[in-house]
Amino acid sequence: MRRTDRLFEIIQILRDGKLHRAKDIAARLEVSTRTIYRDMDTLVASGVPVEGERGVGYLVREQITLPPLTLTPEELEALNLGMAIVAEAADADLKAAALSLASKVDAVLPAEVIAEADAWKFAVYPFADVARGFAQMPTLRAAIKSRQKLEMHYRRIDGTLTERVIRPLHMEYWGRVWTLTAWCETRGDFRVFRVDLIEEARALPELFQDEPGKTLADYDPQANAPPEP
């Protein structure tokens, strides 16, 4: 057995939270007790929360390792809503745990998403702002699917409240903040709105059809207007 494979097997053994003696692990993996001692030192040095000592035994108590997960955008939205709610709780430990979990989620997002989020500085907004945006999600998603125009109240970062009529085209996730790409009827151009800054969105009875120059395929983030502040 290769050493990397053996270290993985040791972690699997210790995941049950019980105390395991080095000689028992050694017998199970068919290596010497001295080899297990060295492997334990390696695991500790690499940051695995192994507790114990030679002659007594070892266990992992603090960390829970989850298998790899593939989340849909809706599942990721639900996870972030849960973190947003917990992060606003009065319990300091739970708030710290939510922030830590959010950092871990951000760390495994696709590299291009992280790069865009950093460029737009979206990932630094507080959870309270993020949570506000989720209230508009059902209306926005439904309007995109039904190709329905929206009347929207949008508060810019400087506090200015604006009213827009838009054709919602697409939503994207950028490190705990969602954006809405739309054709803005009010401005006569494409705009990208932060969902957490949308105070109200109301579906209008008017539907829209594709028109040249106003579809998502026509939107060029390099050539068109930058995201609404």
CSV table of C-alpha atoms in Angstrom, one decimal:
chain,number,residue,atom,x,y,z
A,1,MET,CA,0.0,0.0,0.0
A,2,ARG,CA,1.3,3.4,-0.9
A,3,ARG,CA,1.8,5.8,2.0
A,4,THR,CA,-0.7,8.3,0.6
A,5,ASP,CA,-3.3,5.5,0.5
A,6,ARG,CA,-2.4,4.4,4.0
A,7,LEU,CA,-2.8,7.9,5.4
A,8,PHE,CA,-6.3,8.0,3.8
A,9,GLU,CA,-7.2,4.7,5.3
A,10,ILE,CA,-6.1,5.9,8.7
A,11,ILE,CA,-8.3,8.9,8.4
A,12,GLN,CA,-11.2,6.6,7.5
A,13,ILE,CA,-10.5,4.5,10.6
A,14,LEU,CA,-10.4,7.5,12.9
A,15,ARG,CA,-13.6,9.1,11.5
A,16,ASP,CA,-15.8,7.1,13.9
A,17,GLY,CA,-14.6,9.3,16.8
A,18,LYS,CA,-13.5,6.3,18.9
A,19,LEU,CA,-10.0,5.8,20.4
A,20,HIS,CA,-7.8,3.5,18.3
A,21,ARG,CA,-4.5,2.1,19.5
A,22,ALA,CA,-1.6,2.4,17.1
A,23,LYS,CA,-0.9,-1.4,17.3
A,24,ASP,CA,-4.5,-2.2,16.3
A,25,ILE,CA,-4.3,0.2,13.3
A,26,ALA,CA,-0.9,-1.3,12.4
A,27,ALA,CA,-2.4,-4.8,12.4
A,28,ARG,CA,-5.3,-3.8,10.3
A,29,LEU,CA,-3.1,-2.1,7.7
A,30,GLU,CA,-0.3,-4.8,8.0
A,31,VAL,CA,2.5,-2.4,8.9
A,32,SER,CA,4.6,-1.8,12.0
A,33,THR,CA,3.4,0.2,15.0
A,34,ARG,CA,6.4,2.5,14.4
A,35,THR,CA,5.1,3.2,10.9
A,36,ILE,CA,1.7,4.3,12.3
A,37,TYR,CA,3.5,6.6,14.8
A,38,ARG,CA,5.2,8.3,11.9
A,39,ASP,CA,2.0,8.5,9.9
A,40,MET,CA,0.2,10.1,12.9
A,41,ASP,CA,2.9,12.7,13.1
A,42,THR,CA,2.4,13.4,9.4
A,43,LEU,CA,-1.3,13.8,9.8
A,44,VAL,CA,-1.0,16.2,12.7
A,45,ALA,CA,1.6,18.3,10.8
A,46,SER,CA,-0.7,18.5,7.8
A,47,GLY,CA,-3.6,19.9,9.9
A,48,VAL,CA,-5.8,16.9,10.5
A,49,PRO,CA,-7.2,17.3,14.0
A,50,VAL,CA,-5.8,14.1,15.5
A,51,GLU,CA,-5.8,13.8,19.2
A,52,GLY,CA,-3.8,11.2,21.3
A,53,GLU,CA,-0.3,10.0,22.0
A,54,ARG,CA,1.9,7.0,21.6
A,55,GLY,CA,0.9,4.2,24.0
A,56,VAL,CA,-2.6,5.6,24.6
A,57,GLY,CA,-4.3,5.8,21.2
A,58,TYR,CA,-5.6,8.3,18.6
A,59,LEU,CA,-8.9,9.8,17.6
A,60,VAL,CA,-10.4,12.6,15.5
A,61,ARG,CA,-13.0,14.5,17.4
A,62,GLU,CA,-13.5,17.9,15.9
A,63,GLN,CA,-13.9,17.7,12.1
A,64,ILE,CA,-16.6,16.1,10.0
A,65,THR,CA,-15.5,15.3,6.5
A,66,LEU,CA,-18.3,15.3,3.9
A,67,PRO,CA,-18.1,13.5,0.6
A,68,PRO,CA,-17.8,15.6,-2.6
A,69,LEU,CA,-21.1,17.3,-3.5
A,70,THR,CA,-22.4,18.8,-6.7
A,71,LEU,CA,-25.0,21.4,-6.0
A,72,THR,CA,-27.6,22.9,-8.3
A,73,PRO,CA,-28.0,26.7,-8.3
A,74,GLU,CA,-31.2,26.4,-6.3
A,75,GLU,CA,-29.5,24.1,-3.7
A,76,LEU,CA,-26.6,26.6,-3.4
A,77,GLU,CA,-29.1,29.4,-3.0
A,78,ALA,CA,-30.8,27.4,-0.1
A,79,LEU,CA,-27.4,26.8,1.5
A,80,ASN,CA,-26.5,30.5,1.4
A,81,LEU,CA,-29.9,31.5,2.7
A,82,GLY,CA,-29.3,29.2,5.7
A,83,MET,CA,-25.9,30.7,6.3
A,84,ALA,CA,-27.3,34.2,6.0
A,85,ILE,CA,-29.9,33.5,8.6
A,86,VAL,CA,-27.5,31.9,11.1
A,87,ALA,CA,-24.9,34.6,10.6
A,88,GLU,CA,-27.4,37.2,11.8
A,89,ALA,CA,-28.2,35.2,15.0
A,90,ALA,CA,-27.1,36.5,18.4
A,91,ASP,CA,-25.1,33.3,19.1
A,92,ALA,CA,-21.5,34.3,18.5
A,93,ASP,CA,-20.3,30.7,18.0
A,94,LEU,CA,-23.0,30.0,15.4
A,95,LYS,CA,-22.2,33.3,13.6
A,96,ALA,CA,-18.5,32.4,13.5
A,97,ALA,CA,-19.4,28.9,12.2
A,98,ALA,CA,-21.5,30.4,9.5
A,99,LEU,CA,-18.8,32.7,8.4
A,100,SER,CA,-16.3,29.9,8.4
A,101,LEU,CA,-18.6,27.7,6.4
A,102,ALA,CA,-19.2,30.5,3.9
A,103,SER,CA,-15.4,30.8,3.4
A,104,LYS,CA,-15.2,27.1,2.7
A,105,VAL,CA,-18.0,27.2,0.1
A,106,ASP,CA,-16.3,30.2,-1.6
A,107,ALA,CA,-13.0,28.3,-1.6
A,108,VAL,CA,-14.4,25.5,-3.8
A,109,LEU,CA,-16.3,27.7,-6.3
A,110,PRO,CA,-15.1,27.6,-9.9
A,111,ALA,CA,-12.0,29.7,-10.4
A,112,GLU,CA,-13.6,32.0,-13.0
A,113,VAL,CA,-16.5,32.7,-10.5
A,114,ILE,CA,-14.0,33.7,-7.8
A,115,ALA,CA,-12.1,35.9,-10.2
A,116,GLU,CA,-15.2,37.8,-11.2
A,117,ALA,CA,-16.4,38.1,-7.6
A,118,ASP,CA,-13.1,39.5,-6.6
A,119,ALA,CA,-13.1,42.0,-9.4
A,120,TRP,CA,-16.5,43.3,-8.6
A,121,LYS,CA,-15.9,43.0,-4.8
A,122,PHE,CA,-19.2,41.2,-4.3
A,123,ALA,CA,-18.1,38.5,-1.8
A,124,VAL,CA,-17.3,41.1,0.9
A,125,TYR,CA,-20.9,42.3,1.4
A,126,PRO,CA,-22.4,41.4,4.8
A,127,PHE,CA,-24.9,38.5,5.2
A,128,ALA,CA,-27.7,40.9,6.1
A,129,ASP,CA,-27.6,42.4,2.7
A,130,VAL,CA,-27.4,39.0,1.0
A,131,ALA,CA,-30.5,37.7,3.0
A,132,ARG,CA,-32.6,40.7,1.7
A,133,GLY,CA,-32.0,39.6,-1.9
A,134,PHE,CA,-33.5,36.2,-1.4
A,135,ALA,CA,-37.0,37.6,-1.0
A,136,GLN,CA,-37.1,38.6,-4.6
A,137,MET,CA,-35.7,35.4,-6.0
A,138,PRO,CA,-39.1,33.6,-6.7
A,139,THR,CA,-40.4,36.6,-8.6
A,140,LEU,CA,-37.2,37.0,-10.7
A,141,ARG,CA,-37.0,33.3,-11.5
A,142,ALA,CA,-40.6,33.1,-12.6
A,143,ALA,CA,-40.3,36.3,-14.7
A,144,ILE,CA,-37.2,34.9,-16.5
A,145,LYS,CA,-39.0,31.6,-17.3
A,146,SER,CA,-42.2,33.2,-18.4
A,147,ARG,CA,-40.4,36.1,-20.2
A,148,GLN,CA,-42.4,38.7,-18.3
A,149,LYS,CA,-41.5,42.3,-17.8
A,150,LEU,CA,-40.8,43.5,-14.3
A,151,GLU,CA,-41.3,46.9,-12.5
A,152,MET,CA,-38.5,47.2,-10.1
A,153,HIS,CA,-37.5,49.5,-7.2
A,154,TYR,CA,-33.7,49.4,-7.0
A,155,ARG,CA,-31.6,51.2,-4.4
A,156,ARG,CA,-28.1,52.2,-5.5
A,157,ILE,CA,-25.2,51.9,-3.1
A,158,ASP,CA,-25.4,55.7,-2.6
A,159,GLY,CA,-28.9,55.3,-1.3
A,160,THR,CA,-30.7,56.6,-4.3
A,161,LEU,CA,-33.9,54.7,-5.0
A,162,THR,CA,-34.7,54.3,-8.7
A,163,GLU,CA,-37.7,52.8,-10.5
A,164,ARG,CA,-37.0,50.6,-13.6
A,165,VAL,CA,-39.0,48.5,-16.1
A,166,ILE,CA,-36.8,45.6,-17.2
A,167,ARG,CA,-36.7,42.5,-19.3
A,168,PRO,CA,-35.1,39.9,-16.9
A,169,LEU,CA,-32.8,37.7,-18.8
A,170,HIS,CA,-30.4,35.8,-16.6
A,171,MET,CA,-29.3,35.4,-13.0
A,172,GLU,CA,-25.7,34.4,-11.9
A,173,TYR,CA,-24.1,33.6,-8.5
A,174,TRP,CA,-20.9,35.4,-7.5
A,175,GLY,CA,-19.7,34.3,-4.1
A,176,ARG,CA,-22.8,34.7,-1.9
A,177,VAL,CA,-24.3,37.5,-4.1
A,178,TRP,CA,-26.6,37.0,-7.0
A,179,THR,CA,-26.8,39.4,-10.0
A,180,LEU,CA,-29.6,39.9,-12.6
A,181,THR,CA,-28.7,40.7,-16.2
A,182,ALA,CA,-31.6,42.5,-17.9
A,183,TRP,CA,-32.5,44.8,-20.7
A,184,CYS,CA,-33.5,48.0,-19.0
A,185,GLU,CA,-36.5,49.6,-20.7
A,186,THR,CA,-36.0,52.7,-18.6
A,187,ARG,CA,-32.3,53.2,-19.7
A,188,GLY,CA,-32.6,51.7,-23.1
A,189,ASP,CA,-29.6,49.4,-22.5
A,190,PHE,CA,-28.4,46.3,-20.8
A,191,ARG,CA,-27.8,46.5,-17.0
A,192,VAL,CA,-26.6,44.1,-14.4
A,193,PHE,CA,-28.3,44.5,-11.0
A,194,ARG,CA,-27.3,43.2,-7.6
A,195,VAL,CA,-30.3,41.2,-6.4
A,196,ASP,CA,-29.7,42.2,-2.8
A,197,LEU,CA,-30.3,45.8,-3.7
A,198,ILE,CA,-33.7,45.1,-5.3
A,199,GLU,CA,-36.2,46.4,-2.8
A,200,GLU,CA,-39.3,45.4,-4.8
A,201,ALA,CA,-40.0,43.5,-8.0
A,202,ARG,CA,-43.5,43.3,-9.4
A,203,ALA,CA,-44.4,41.2,-12.5
A,204,LEU,CA,-46.2,43.3,-15.2
A,205,PRO,CA,-48.9,41.8,-17.4
A,206,GLU,CA,-46.8,42.5,-20.5
A,207,LEU,CA,-44.7,39.7,-21.9
A,208,PHE,CA,-41.7,40.2,-24.1
A,209,GLN,CA,-40.3,38.5,-27.1
A,210,ASP,CA,-36.7,38.4,-28.5
A,211,GLU,CA,-35.8,41.5,-30.4
A,212,PRO,CA,-32.5,42.1,-32.1
A,213,GLY,CA,-30.0,43.8,-29.8
A,214,LYS,CA,-32.0,43.1,-26.6
A,215,THR,CA,-31.4,39.3,-26.0
A,216,LEU,CA,-28.9,37.7,-23.6
A,217,ALA,CA,-26.9,36.6,-26.6
A,218,ASP,CA,-26.5,40.3,-27.6
A,219,TYR,CA,-25.1,41.2,-24.1
A,220,ASP,CA,-21.4,41.7,-24.1
A,221,PRO,CA,-20.1,42.3,-20.5
A,222,GLN,CA,-16.9,43.9,-22.0
A,223,ALA,CA,-18.7,46.3,-24.3
A,224,ASN,CA,-21.9,47.0,-22.4
A,225,ALA,CA,-22.5,49.1,-19.3
A,226,PRO,CA,-20.9,47.9,-16.1
A,227,PRO,CA,-23.0,46.5,-13.2
A,228,GLU,CA,-25.4,49.0,-11.6
A,229,PRO,CA,-23.7,50.2,-8.4
